[in-house]
Amino acid sequence: MPARLQTLGHLRLLDEGGNDIVFPEKALLIVCYLHARGLTDMPRADAASLFWDDTNTAAAYASLRQTVSRIQKRQRELGRTYLAFTDATIALGPEPVESDVAQVREDAGLDRLAGLLTEDFLKHVRPVNRALANWIGLQRAAHMALLRRALIEETAGGGAASRHARSAAALRLLEANPDDEEVRTVLTGRPAAPAALMTLQPAARILVPEEAAVVQPRQNPPRVVLLPPVTAFASRMAARFSEALIEDVTIGLCALRSISIIAPHTAAQISLQADRAATYERHKISYILETRLRDEGDGHTLFVQLIFFGSDEVIWAERFPLSAEGLARSRQMIAHQIAGAIATEIERNELVRGDYERDADAYRSFLIGQGQLKNLDLRDIRRARKSFREALQLSAGFAPALGGLARSYFLEWLVTARNDRELLDMAEQYAQDTIRTDDRLPSGYRELGVVKLYARQFDESAAYLDRAEALSPHYANVIASYADTLVQASRPDIGLRKIEHAIELNPLPPDEYFWTAAGASYSLGLYRQALDYIARMKDRTAADRLSAASWSMLGDVKKARHFIRRTYAVHPDFDLDAWMAIVPFKEEWQRQHYYEGLKKAGF
């Protein structure tokens, strides 16, 4: 069997068994170019100018000679000749190679084209010059034009292509060009909805005409990705149902011109990435829909949440109970409800979130800071503060960055455990600045509520956090902070339920979620559970004191002493009585309970 050259998506050369053949990327590009052009050879001069620096001919030829030497050495090692060289030309060698791009032809048919063109041509290749970039761009445009023509002709002629191929092709084309109304009509079977009004059903308060009118058609509509459902332990029937449901929702949302939908194949690839946040930023994704299918006795529950990436905020969440016999019957209804809720919530969110997109560089600095704040490490906290300041230098009065600064000062106060009042004062100042700049953002109220908690103003803290939760009832970070306030206000049972809900909304949360849950568990006498939560933290250093207290209450002094040593290694001047004086427990029983554990541990 011949080797296979994959050019759609990753550029790879595969052997008969589908395994990668390690080969220089420039060599693969040359093979790709020859196959795509239908050529058997090309002049060396053309290769030098196309694949190397076209502004420096001497350097390009030198790079070409070095690459030719590497290719020849690698071919000798493989015992195969994919490229042959003369003084003037580069030609395809005698070794047979099949290429996916050769299958992208006018007579391929929609089923075949839809299956092939799920990824861009040479998607991950970074062109070194304009000539190569232009050629790659022309190939991609030609592929999309071919796919579009096949879809339109298939639809007009009532061809035999599958429903899946038609929807996959249409979604792929709309991902590349959200303004293609003819393709949108083919996909949905109805004219596109007007850009100013996205709501499909009254899942929440419907926007009144006056509100809808202020939303103008956008040059770059927000991009939405619907991730494949997580279906651990669920039955295959329920898994198929949830997958089909996401497809239905995706197609339904494509009727809306004011959002751009990521095609399902791309969404599936995104779901596999280790660093999703970086992937969302790279693809300029504003909203993420996550779904999880869970076993619930004899039936299943579908948990759905819509996340605004700009603030890592859950702006809508819902559970849908499913019965085994009612899956097919309820699919259309649930798809309609989810699509309507997404449309409504994104529209509402966009009315108050313009700050995030007015300055792309400021937004990027803010996102970097947000990522750094997920670690309870002093260096990361200070790096985040620097990123937030950079965002404010680029866009003065950028409210999300002001909220980030408030958070950074509070976390430094918490991690250093020195009761530095100046840090809390700075956190309070920036929280108030956030509210003054934009009183619709929950982050300002959240940070002010947290500061009031550690100032022992429990009622004010609860009031500010209640306001934050009212502004964004599914915002996991706000719920987590509210939970912390309840724990410190000597209501650990309610606080534990609230933090468990926050973890459900944000299954991969920052460490402070688990720290709050551990503190609530300790106060309830659930010492093993407290240690289990601490074990889920990426950096457990901040919880060393709580670990020591939990092990001592379980009677394991040896393990408790281990965490005492770790505490003093990080904070050599730690003083138990000084620390207990600043821990903001409202009622004395809770303070004495914690103090007892720490004293038993050996502090």
Coordinates of C-alpha atoms in Angstrom, one line a residue:
M1 CA 0.0 0.0 0.0
P2 CA 1.2 3.5 -0.7
A3 CA 1.9 6.1 2.0
R4 CA -0.8 8.6 2.7
L5 CA -0.2 12.4 2.9
Q6 CA -2.7 14.2 5.2
T7 CA -3.1 17.8 4.4
L8 CA -6.5 18.7 5.9
G9 CA -5.9 19.6 9.5
H10 CA -2.4 18.4 10.6
L11 CA 0.2 17.9 7.8
R12 CA 1.3 14.3 8.2
L13 CA 2.8 11.4 6.2
L14 CA 1.3 8.1 7.3
D15 CA 2.5 4.5 6.5
E16 CA 0.4 1.6 5.6
G17 CA -0.7 1.0 9.2
G18 CA -1.6 4.6 9.8
N19 CA 1.5 5.4 11.8
D20 CA 3.4 8.7 11.4
I21 CA 6.4 8.7 9.2
V22 CA 8.8 11.3 10.6
F23 CA 9.8 13.5 7.8
P24 CA 10.8 17.2 7.6
E25 CA 7.9 19.6 7.4
K26 CA 9.3 21.5 4.4
A27 CA 9.6 18.2 2.6
L28 CA 5.9 17.4 3.3
L29 CA 5.0 20.9 2.1
I30 CA 6.8 20.3 -1.2
V31 CA 5.0 17.0 -1.6
C32 CA 1.7 18.6 -0.7
Y33 CA 2.2 21.5 -3.2
L34 CA 3.0 19.1 -6.1
H35 CA 0.0 16.9 -5.3
A36 CA -2.4 19.9 -5.0
R37 CA -1.1 21.4 -8.3
G38 CA -1.1 18.0 -10.1
L39 CA 2.6 18.5 -10.8
T40 CA 5.4 15.9 -10.9
D41 CA 8.2 18.4 -10.3
M42 CA 9.0 22.1 -9.7
P43 CA 12.1 24.3 -10.2
R44 CA 14.4 24.7 -7.2
A45 CA 14.1 28.4 -7.6
D46 CA 10.3 28.3 -7.1
A47 CA 10.6 26.1 -4.0
A48 CA 13.2 28.5 -2.5
S49 CA 10.9 31.5 -2.9
L50 CA 7.7 29.7 -1.9
F51 CA 8.8 27.8 1.2
W52 CA 11.6 30.1 2.5
D53 CA 12.3 33.8 2.9
D54 CA 11.4 35.4 -0.5
T55 CA 13.1 38.7 0.4
N56 CA 16.6 37.1 0.7
T57 CA 17.4 34.9 -2.2
A58 CA 20.8 33.8 -1.0
A59 CA 19.4 32.8 2.4
A60 CA 16.5 31.0 0.8
Y61 CA 18.8 28.9 -1.4
A62 CA 21.1 28.1 1.6
S63 CA 18.1 26.9 3.6
L64 CA 16.9 24.8 0.6
R65 CA 20.3 23.1 0.3
Q66 CA 20.3 22.3 4.0
T67 CA 16.7 20.9 3.8
V68 CA 17.6 18.8 0.8
S69 CA 20.5 17.3 2.7
R70 CA 18.2 16.4 5.6
I71 CA 15.6 14.9 3.3
Q72 CA 18.1 12.7 1.5
K73 CA 19.6 11.5 4.8
R74 CA 16.1 10.7 6.2
Q75 CA 15.1 8.9 3.0
R76 CA 18.3 6.7 3.2
E77 CA 17.3 5.8 6.8
L78 CA 13.7 4.9 5.7
G79 CA 14.9 3.1 2.5
R80 CA 12.2 5.0 0.6
T81 CA 12.4 7.9 -1.9
Y82 CA 9.5 10.3 -1.7
L83 CA 11.3 13.2 -3.3
A84 CA 14.1 13.2 -6.0
F85 CA 16.5 16.0 -6.6
T86 CA 18.5 17.4 -9.5
D87 CA 20.6 20.6 -9.7
A88 CA 17.6 22.4 -11.2
T89 CA 14.4 20.6 -9.9
I90 CA 12.6 18.8 -7.1
A91 CA 10.4 16.0 -8.2
L92 CA 8.1 13.4 -6.7
G93 CA 10.1 10.2 -6.1
P94 CA 9.2 6.6 -7.2
E95 CA 7.6 5.8 -3.9
P96 CA 3.8 6.0 -4.3
V97 CA 1.9 8.5 -2.1
E98 CA -1.8 9.1 -1.9
S99 CA -3.1 12.5 -0.8
D100 CA -6.4 13.5 0.8
V101 CA -6.3 16.8 -1.1
A102 CA -6.4 14.8 -4.4
Q103 CA -9.8 13.6 -3.4
V104 CA -11.3 17.1 -3.1
R105 CA -12.7 17.2 -6.6
E106 CA -15.9 18.5 -8.3
D107 CA -17.2 15.0 -8.9
A108 CA -16.6 13.8 -5.3
G109 CA -20.2 14.3 -4.1
L110 CA -21.4 16.1 -1.0
D111 CA -21.1 13.0 1.3
R112 CA -17.4 12.7 0.4
L113 CA -16.6 16.4 0.5
A114 CA -18.4 16.9 3.9
G115 CA -16.4 14.1 5.4
L116 CA -13.1 15.4 3.9
L117 CA -13.4 19.1 4.6
T118 CA -14.0 19.1 8.3
E119 CA -10.6 20.8 8.8
D120 CA -8.8 23.6 7.0
F121 CA -6.1 22.8 4.5
L122 CA -2.7 22.9 6.2
K123 CA -4.5 24.2 9.3
H124 CA -1.5 24.2 11.6
V125 CA 1.2 25.3 9.1
R126 CA 2.6 28.8 9.8
P127 CA 3.5 30.4 6.4
V128 CA 7.0 32.0 6.4
N129 CA 6.1 34.5 3.7
R130 CA 3.2 36.1 1.9
A131 CA 3.5 33.9 -1.2
L132 CA 2.9 30.7 0.8
A133 CA 0.2 32.3 2.9
N134 CA -1.6 33.4 -0.3
W135 CA -1.4 30.0 -1.8
I136 CA -2.8 28.3 1.3
G137 CA -5.6 30.9 1.5
L138 CA -6.5 30.3 -2.1
Q139 CA -6.7 26.5 -1.6
R140 CA -8.9 26.9 1.5
A141 CA -11.2 29.3 -0.4
A142 CA -11.4 26.9 -3.3
H143 CA -12.3 24.0 -1.0
M144 CA -15.1 26.1 0.7
A145 CA -16.4 27.2 -2.7
L146 CA -16.5 23.5 -3.9
L147 CA -18.3 22.4 -0.7
R148 CA -20.8 25.2 -1.0
R149 CA -21.6 24.5 -4.7
A150 CA -22.0 20.8 -3.9
L151 CA -24.4 21.6 -1.0
I152 CA -26.5 24.1 -3.1
E153 CA -26.7 21.8 -6.1
E154 CA -27.6 18.8 -3.9
T155 CA -30.3 20.7 -2.2
A156 CA -31.8 22.1 -5.4
G157 CA -31.7 18.8 -7.2
G158 CA -33.0 16.7 -4.4
G159 CA -29.9 14.5 -4.4
A160 CA -29.2 11.4 -2.4
A161 CA -26.7 12.9 0.1
S162 CA -27.4 12.1 3.8
R163 CA -29.0 14.5 6.2
H164 CA -25.8 14.4 8.3
A165 CA -23.6 15.4 5.3
R166 CA -25.9 18.3 4.5
S167 CA -26.0 19.7 8.0
A168 CA -22.2 19.1 8.5
A169 CA -21.4 20.9 5.2
A170 CA -23.7 23.8 6.1
L171 CA -22.4 24.2 9.6
R172 CA -18.8 24.1 8.3
L173 CA -19.6 26.8 5.7
L174 CA -21.4 29.0 8.3
E175 CA -18.4 28.7 10.6
A176 CA -16.2 30.1 7.8
N177 CA -18.7 32.7 6.7
P178 CA -21.6 33.5 9.2
D179 CA -23.1 35.9 6.7
D180 CA -24.0 33.3 4.1
E181 CA -27.8 33.5 4.2
E182 CA -28.3 31.0 1.4
V183 CA -26.5 28.3 3.3
R184 CA -28.3 29.3 6.5
T185 CA -31.6 28.8 4.8
V186 CA -30.5 25.4 3.4
L187 CA -29.6 24.3 7.0
T188 CA -32.6 25.6 8.9
G189 CA -35.3 25.4 6.2
R190 CA -36.4 28.9 7.1
P191 CA -35.2 32.5 6.6
A192 CA -32.7 33.7 9.1
A193 CA -33.9 35.5 12.2
P194 CA -33.3 39.3 12.4
A195 CA -30.0 40.2 14.0
A196 CA -31.6 42.4 16.6
L197 CA -33.8 39.8 18.2
M198 CA -32.4 36.4 18.9
T199 CA -35.0 35.0 21.3
L200 CA -36.6 31.7 20.2
Q201 CA -38.7 31.0 23.3
P202 CA -39.4 32.5 26.7
A203 CA -36.9 30.6 28.8
A204 CA -36.3 33.8 30.7
R205 CA -37.6 37.4 30.5
I206 CA -38.1 38.3 26.8
L207 CA -36.3 41.4 25.6
V208 CA -38.8 44.2 25.0
P209 CA -38.6 45.9 21.6
E210 CA -36.9 49.0 23.1
E211 CA -34.1 46.8 24.4
A212 CA -33.7 44.7 21.3
A213 CA -33.6 47.8 19.1
V214 CA -30.3 49.1 20.7
V215 CA -28.5 45.9 19.6
Q216 CA -27.1 46.7 16.2
P217 CA -25.8 44.0 13.8
R218 CA -22.2 43.4 14.7
Q219 CA -19.2 43.3 12.5
N220 CA -17.9 40.4 14.5
P221 CA -20.7 38.5 16.2
P222 CA -19.9 36.6 19.4
R223 CA -18.7 33.0 18.7
V224 CA -20.4 30.1 20.4
V225 CA -19.1 26.6 20.8
L226 CA -21.3 23.7 21.9
L227 CA -19.0 21.1 23.3
P228 CA -19.9 17.4 22.9
P229 CA -21.7 16.0 25.9
V230 CA -19.9 14.3 28.7
T231 CA -21.6 11.0 29.1
A232 CA -19.6 8.9 31.7
F233 CA -21.5 5.8 32.9
A234 CA -24.6 6.7 30.9
S235 CA -26.3 4.2 28.7
R236 CA -25.5 4.2 25.0
M237 CA -29.0 5.2 24.1
A238 CA -28.9 8.2 26.4
A239 CA -25.5 9.1 25.0
R240 CA -26.8 9.0 21.4
F241 CA -29.7 11.1 22.5
S242 CA -27.5 13.8 24.0
E243 CA -25.2 13.9 21.0
A244 CA -28.2 14.3 18.6
L245 CA -29.6 16.9 21.0
I246 CA -26.5 19.1 20.6
E247 CA -26.7 18.8 16.8
D248 CA -30.4 19.9 17.0
V249 CA -29.5 22.9 19.2
T250 CA -26.6 23.8 16.9
I251 CA -28.8 23.8 13.8
G252 CA -31.5 25.8 15.6
L253 CA -29.0 28.5 16.6
C254 CA -27.7 28.8 13.1
A255 CA -31.0 30.6 12.3
L256 CA -29.6 33.6 14.3
R257 CA -27.4 36.0 12.4
S258 CA -26.1 37.8 15.5
I259 CA -24.0 34.9 16.7
S260 CA -21.4 32.7 15.0
I261 CA -21.6 28.9 15.7
I262 CA -18.4 26.7 15.8
A263 CA -19.0 23.6 13.7
P264 CA -19.4 20.4 15.6
H265 CA -16.2 18.8 14.3
T266 CA -14.1 21.8 15.5
A267 CA -16.0 21.7 18.8
A268 CA -15.1 18.1 19.3
Q269 CA -11.4 18.9 18.7
I270 CA -11.6 21.8 21.2
S271 CA -13.1 19.4 23.8
L272 CA -9.9 17.3 23.6
Q273 CA -7.5 20.1 24.3
A274 CA -5.6 20.1 27.6
D275 CA -5.6 23.9 27.9
R276 CA -9.1 24.8 26.8
A277 CA -8.8 28.4 28.0
A278 CA -5.9 29.1 25.5
T279 CA -7.9 27.3 22.8
Y280 CA -11.0 29.5 23.4
E281 CA -8.9 32.6 23.2
R282 CA -7.1 31.4 20.0
H283 CA -10.5 30.7 18.3
K284 CA -12.0 34.0 19.7
I285 CA -14.8 32.1 21.4
S286 CA -17.1 34.2 23.7
Y287 CA -19.6 31.5 24.9
I288 CA -19.2 27.9 25.7
L289 CA -22.2 25.5 26.2
E290 CA -21.3 22.4 28.3
T291 CA -23.6 19.4 28.9
R292 CA -23.2 16.5 31.2
L293 CA -25.4 13.4 31.2
R294 CA -25.7 11.7 34.5
D295 CA -27.2 8.5 35.8
E296 CA -30.1 9.1 38.2
G297 CA -31.6 5.9 39.4
D298 CA -33.6 4.4 36.5
G299 CA -33.3 7.5 34.4
H300 CA -30.8 10.2 33.5
T301 CA -30.4 13.9 34.0
L302 CA -29.0 16.3 31.5
F303 CA -27.1 19.2 33.1
V304 CA -26.6 22.2 30.8
Q305 CA -24.6 25.4 31.4
L306 CA -23.7 28.4 29.3
I307 CA -20.4 30.0 30.2
F308 CA -19.3 33.5 29.2
F309 CA -15.6 33.1 28.7
G310 CA -14.8 36.8 29.3
S311 CA -15.4 36.4 33.0
D312 CA -15.5 32.6 33.4
E313 CA -19.1 33.1 34.4
V314 CA -22.0 30.7 34.1
I315 CA -24.8 32.9 32.8
W316 CA -27.4 30.1 32.6
A317 CA -27.7 26.6 33.9
E318 CA -30.5 24.0 33.9
R319 CA -31.2 20.4 34.6
F320 CA -33.5 18.3 32.4
P321 CA -34.8 15.0 33.8
L322 CA -34.9 12.3 31.2
S323 CA -36.7 9.0 31.3
A324 CA -35.5 6.0 29.2
E325 CA -38.8 5.7 27.4
G326 CA -39.2 9.5 26.8
L327 CA -35.8 10.3 25.3
A328 CA -36.9 10.5 21.7
R329 CA -40.2 12.2 22.5
S330 CA -38.5 14.9 24.6
R331 CA -35.6 15.6 22.3
Q332 CA -37.2 18.3 20.2
M333 CA -38.8 20.0 23.3
I334 CA -35.5 20.1 25.2
A335 CA -33.5 21.3 22.1
H336 CA -36.0 24.1 21.7
Q337 CA -35.7 25.1 25.3
I338 CA -31.9 25.0 25.3
A339 CA -31.6 27.0 22.0
G340 CA -34.1 29.6 23.3
A341 CA -32.3 30.0 26.6
I342 CA -28.9 30.4 24.9
A343 CA -30.3 33.0 22.5
T344 CA -32.0 34.9 25.3
E345 CA -29.1 34.8 27.7
I346 CA -26.4 35.7 25.1
E347 CA -28.5 38.6 23.9
R348 CA -29.0 39.9 27.5
N349 CA -25.3 39.3 28.3
E350 CA -24.2 41.2 25.2
L351 CA -26.2 44.3 26.3
V352 CA -23.9 44.7 29.3
R353 CA -20.6 43.1 28.3
G354 CA -19.4 45.4 25.6
D355 CA -16.4 46.3 27.7
Y356 CA -14.8 42.9 26.9
E357 CA -14.5 43.6 23.2
R358 CA -13.9 47.3 22.9
D359 CA -10.1 46.8 23.2
A360 CA -8.8 43.4 22.1
D361 CA -5.4 43.9 23.7
A362 CA -6.9 45.0 27.0
Y363 CA -9.2 42.0 26.9
R364 CA -6.3 39.7 26.3
S365 CA -4.3 41.1 29.2
F366 CA -7.4 40.6 31.4
L367 CA -7.8 37.0 30.3
I368 CA -4.1 36.3 31.1
G369 CA -4.6 37.8 34.6
Q370 CA -7.8 35.7 35.1
G371 CA -5.8 32.5 34.3
Q372 CA -3.0 33.4 36.7
L373 CA -5.5 34.1 39.6
K374 CA -6.6 30.4 39.4
N375 CA -3.5 29.5 41.4
L376 CA -3.2 30.4 45.1
D377 CA 0.5 31.2 44.6
L378 CA 1.8 34.6 45.6
R379 CA 3.9 34.9 42.4
D380 CA 1.0 34.1 40.2
I381 CA -1.2 36.5 42.1
R382 CA 1.3 39.3 41.6
R383 CA 1.7 38.4 37.9
A384 CA -2.1 38.6 37.5
R385 CA -2.1 42.1 39.1
K386 CA 0.5 43.2 36.6
S387 CA -1.7 41.8 33.7
F388 CA -4.8 43.7 35.1
R389 CA -2.7 46.9 35.3
E390 CA -1.6 46.4 31.7
A391 CA -5.3 46.0 30.7
L392 CA -6.1 49.3 32.4
Q393 CA -3.2 51.1 30.7
L394 CA -4.6 50.0 27.4
S395 CA -8.3 50.8 28.3
A396 CA -8.8 53.1 31.3
G397 CA -11.9 52.3 33.3
F398 CA -12.0 48.7 32.1
A399 CA -14.3 47.4 34.8
P400 CA -13.4 43.7 34.6
A401 CA -9.8 44.5 35.2
L402 CA -10.6 46.7 38.2
G403 CA -12.5 43.7 39.7
G404 CA -9.4 41.6 39.0
L405 CA -7.2 44.0 40.9
A406 CA -9.5 43.9 43.8
R407 CA -9.4 40.1 43.8
S408 CA -5.6 40.1 43.5
Y409 CA -5.1 42.2 46.6
F410 CA -7.6 40.1 48.7
L411 CA -5.8 36.9 47.6
E412 CA -2.4 38.3 48.6
W413 CA -3.8 39.2 52.0
L414 CA -5.2 35.7 52.4
V415 CA -2.1 33.8 51.2
T416 CA 0.4 35.8 53.1
A417 CA -1.6 35.5 56.4
R418 CA 0.0 38.7 57.9
N419 CA -3.2 40.7 58.4
D420 CA -1.8 43.4 56.2
R421 CA -4.7 45.9 56.4
E422 CA -3.3 47.9 53.5
L423 CA -4.0 45.0 51.2
L424 CA -7.6 44.7 52.3
D425 CA -8.0 48.5 51.9
M426 CA -6.7 48.3 48.3
A427 CA -9.1 45.4 47.6
E428 CA -12.0 47.4 48.9
Q429 CA -11.0 50.5 46.9
Y430 CA -10.8 48.6 43.6
A431 CA -14.1 46.8 44.4
Q432 CA -15.8 50.1 44.9
D433 CA -14.2 51.5 41.7
T434 CA -15.5 48.4 39.8
I435 CA -19.1 49.1 41.0
R436 CA -18.8 52.8 40.2
T437 CA -17.5 52.0 36.7
D438 CA -20.2 49.4 35.9
D439 CA -22.8 48.5 38.6
R440 CA -24.1 45.7 36.4
L441 CA -21.1 43.5 36.8
P442 CA -21.3 41.0 39.7
S443 CA -17.5 41.0 40.3
G444 CA -17.4 44.4 42.1
Y445 CA -20.1 43.3 44.6
R446 CA -18.5 40.0 45.0
E447 CA -15.1 41.5 45.9
L448 CA -16.7 44.1 48.2
G449 CA -18.6 41.3 50.0
V450 CA -15.4 39.3 50.5
V451 CA -13.6 42.3 52.0
K452 CA -16.5 43.0 54.3
L453 CA -16.4 39.4 55.5
Y454 CA -12.8 39.7 56.6
A455 CA -13.6 43.0 58.2
R456 CA -16.1 41.0 60.3
Q457 CA -19.0 43.0 58.8
F458 CA -21.0 39.8 58.2
D459 CA -24.4 41.3 57.4
E460 CA -22.9 43.7 54.9
S461 CA -20.9 40.9 53.3
A462 CA -23.9 38.8 52.8
A463 CA -25.9 41.7 51.4
Y464 CA -23.2 42.5 48.7
L465 CA -22.8 38.8 47.8
D466 CA -26.6 38.5 47.6
R467 CA -26.6 41.4 45.1
A468 CA -23.8 39.7 43.1
E469 CA -25.8 36.4 43.0
A470 CA -28.9 38.3 41.9
L471 CA -27.1 39.8 39.0
S472 CA -25.7 36.5 38.0
P473 CA -27.4 33.6 39.7
H474 CA -25.3 30.9 38.0
Y475 CA -21.9 32.5 38.4
A476 CA -19.9 29.9 40.2
N477 CA -17.3 32.3 41.5
V478 CA -19.9 34.5 43.2
I479 CA -21.6 31.4 44.7
A480 CA -18.3 30.2 46.0
S481 CA -17.6 33.5 47.7
Y482 CA -21.1 33.5 49.2
A483 CA -20.4 30.0 50.5
D484 CA -17.2 31.3 52.1
T485 CA -19.1 34.1 53.8
L486 CA -21.7 31.6 55.2
V487 CA -19.0 29.3 56.5
Q488 CA -17.2 32.2 58.3
A489 CA -20.6 33.5 59.5
S490 CA -20.9 30.3 61.5
R491 CA -23.4 28.7 59.1
P492 CA -21.1 26.0 57.6
D493 CA -24.0 23.6 56.8
I494 CA -25.6 26.1 54.4
G495 CA -22.1 27.2 53.2
L496 CA -21.2 23.6 52.3
R497 CA -24.3 23.1 50.2
K498 CA -23.6 26.3 48.4
I499 CA -19.9 25.5 47.6
E500 CA -20.9 22.0 46.4
H501 CA -23.3 23.8 44.0
A502 CA -20.5 26.1 42.9
I503 CA -18.3 23.0 42.2
E504 CA -21.1 21.4 40.2
L505 CA -21.3 24.5 38.1
N506 CA -17.5 24.7 37.7
P507 CA -16.2 21.1 37.8
L508 CA -12.6 22.2 37.3
P509 CA -12.6 25.1 39.8
P510 CA -9.7 27.1 41.3
D511 CA -8.2 25.8 44.6
E512 CA -10.1 28.2 46.7
Y513 CA -13.4 26.3 46.1
F514 CA -12.0 23.2 47.6
W515 CA -10.4 25.2 50.4
T516 CA -13.8 26.7 51.3
A517 CA -15.4 23.2 51.1
A518 CA -12.7 21.8 53.4
G519 CA -13.2 24.6 55.9
A520 CA -17.0 24.0 56.0
S521 CA -16.4 20.3 56.4
Y522 CA -14.0 20.8 59.3
S523 CA -16.5 23.1 61.1
L524 CA -19.1 20.3 60.8
G525 CA -16.7 17.8 62.2
L526 CA -16.2 16.0 58.9
Y527 CA -12.4 15.8 59.1
R528 CA -11.9 13.1 56.5
Q529 CA -14.1 15.0 54.1
A530 CA -12.1 18.1 54.7
L531 CA -8.9 16.3 53.8
D532 CA -10.5 14.9 50.7
Y533 CA -11.3 18.4 49.5
I534 CA -7.8 19.6 50.3
A535 CA -6.4 16.6 48.3
R536 CA -8.3 18.0 45.2
M537 CA -6.3 21.3 45.3
K538 CA -3.5 21.7 42.8
D539 CA -1.4 23.7 45.3
R540 CA -2.3 22.6 48.9
T541 CA 0.2 24.9 50.6
A542 CA -2.4 27.5 51.6
A543 CA -4.4 24.8 53.4
D544 CA -1.5 23.3 55.4
R545 CA -2.9 24.8 58.7
L546 CA -6.3 23.2 58.0
S547 CA -4.7 19.9 57.1
A548 CA -2.8 19.9 60.4
A549 CA -5.9 20.6 62.4
S550 CA -7.9 17.9 60.6
W551 CA -5.3 15.2 61.1
S552 CA -4.9 16.2 64.8
M553 CA -8.7 15.9 65.3
L554 CA -8.5 12.4 63.7
G555 CA -5.8 11.5 66.2
D556 CA -2.9 11.3 63.7
V557 CA -0.3 13.6 65.3
K558 CA 2.5 12.5 63.1
K559 CA 0.8 13.6 59.9
A560 CA -0.4 16.8 61.7
R561 CA 3.3 17.7 62.6
H562 CA 4.2 17.2 58.9
F563 CA 1.9 20.1 58.0
I564 CA 3.2 22.2 60.9
R565 CA 6.7 21.9 59.5
R566 CA 5.4 22.8 56.0
T567 CA 3.6 25.9 57.4
Y568 CA 6.7 27.2 59.1
A569 CA 8.8 26.5 56.0
V570 CA 6.6 28.9 54.1
H571 CA 5.8 31.3 56.9
P572 CA 8.6 31.2 59.4
D573 CA 7.1 34.0 61.5
F574 CA 3.7 32.4 61.7
D575 CA 2.0 33.1 65.1
L576 CA -1.1 31.1 66.0
D577 CA -2.7 33.6 68.3
A578 CA -2.1 36.4 65.8
W579 CA -3.6 34.3 63.1
M580 CA -6.7 33.3 65.1
A581 CA -7.3 37.0 65.9
I582 CA -7.9 37.7 62.2
V583 CA -9.8 34.5 61.2
P584 CA -13.3 36.0 60.8
F585 CA -15.6 33.5 62.5
K586 CA -18.8 35.1 63.7
E587 CA -19.5 32.8 66.6
E588 CA -16.9 31.7 69.3
W589 CA -17.7 28.0 69.1
Q590 CA -16.3 27.8 65.6
R591 CA -13.2 29.7 66.5
Q592 CA -12.5 27.5 69.5
H593 CA -13.1 24.4 67.4
Y594 CA -10.5 25.5 64.9
Y595 CA -8.1 26.6 67.7
E596 CA -8.4 23.3 69.4
G597 CA -7.4 21.4 66.2
L598 CA -4.4 23.7 65.7
K599 CA -3.2 23.4 69.3
K600 CA -3.6 19.6 69.2
A601 CA -1.5 19.6 66.0
G602 CA 1.3 21.3 67.9
F603 CA 1.2 25.0 66.9

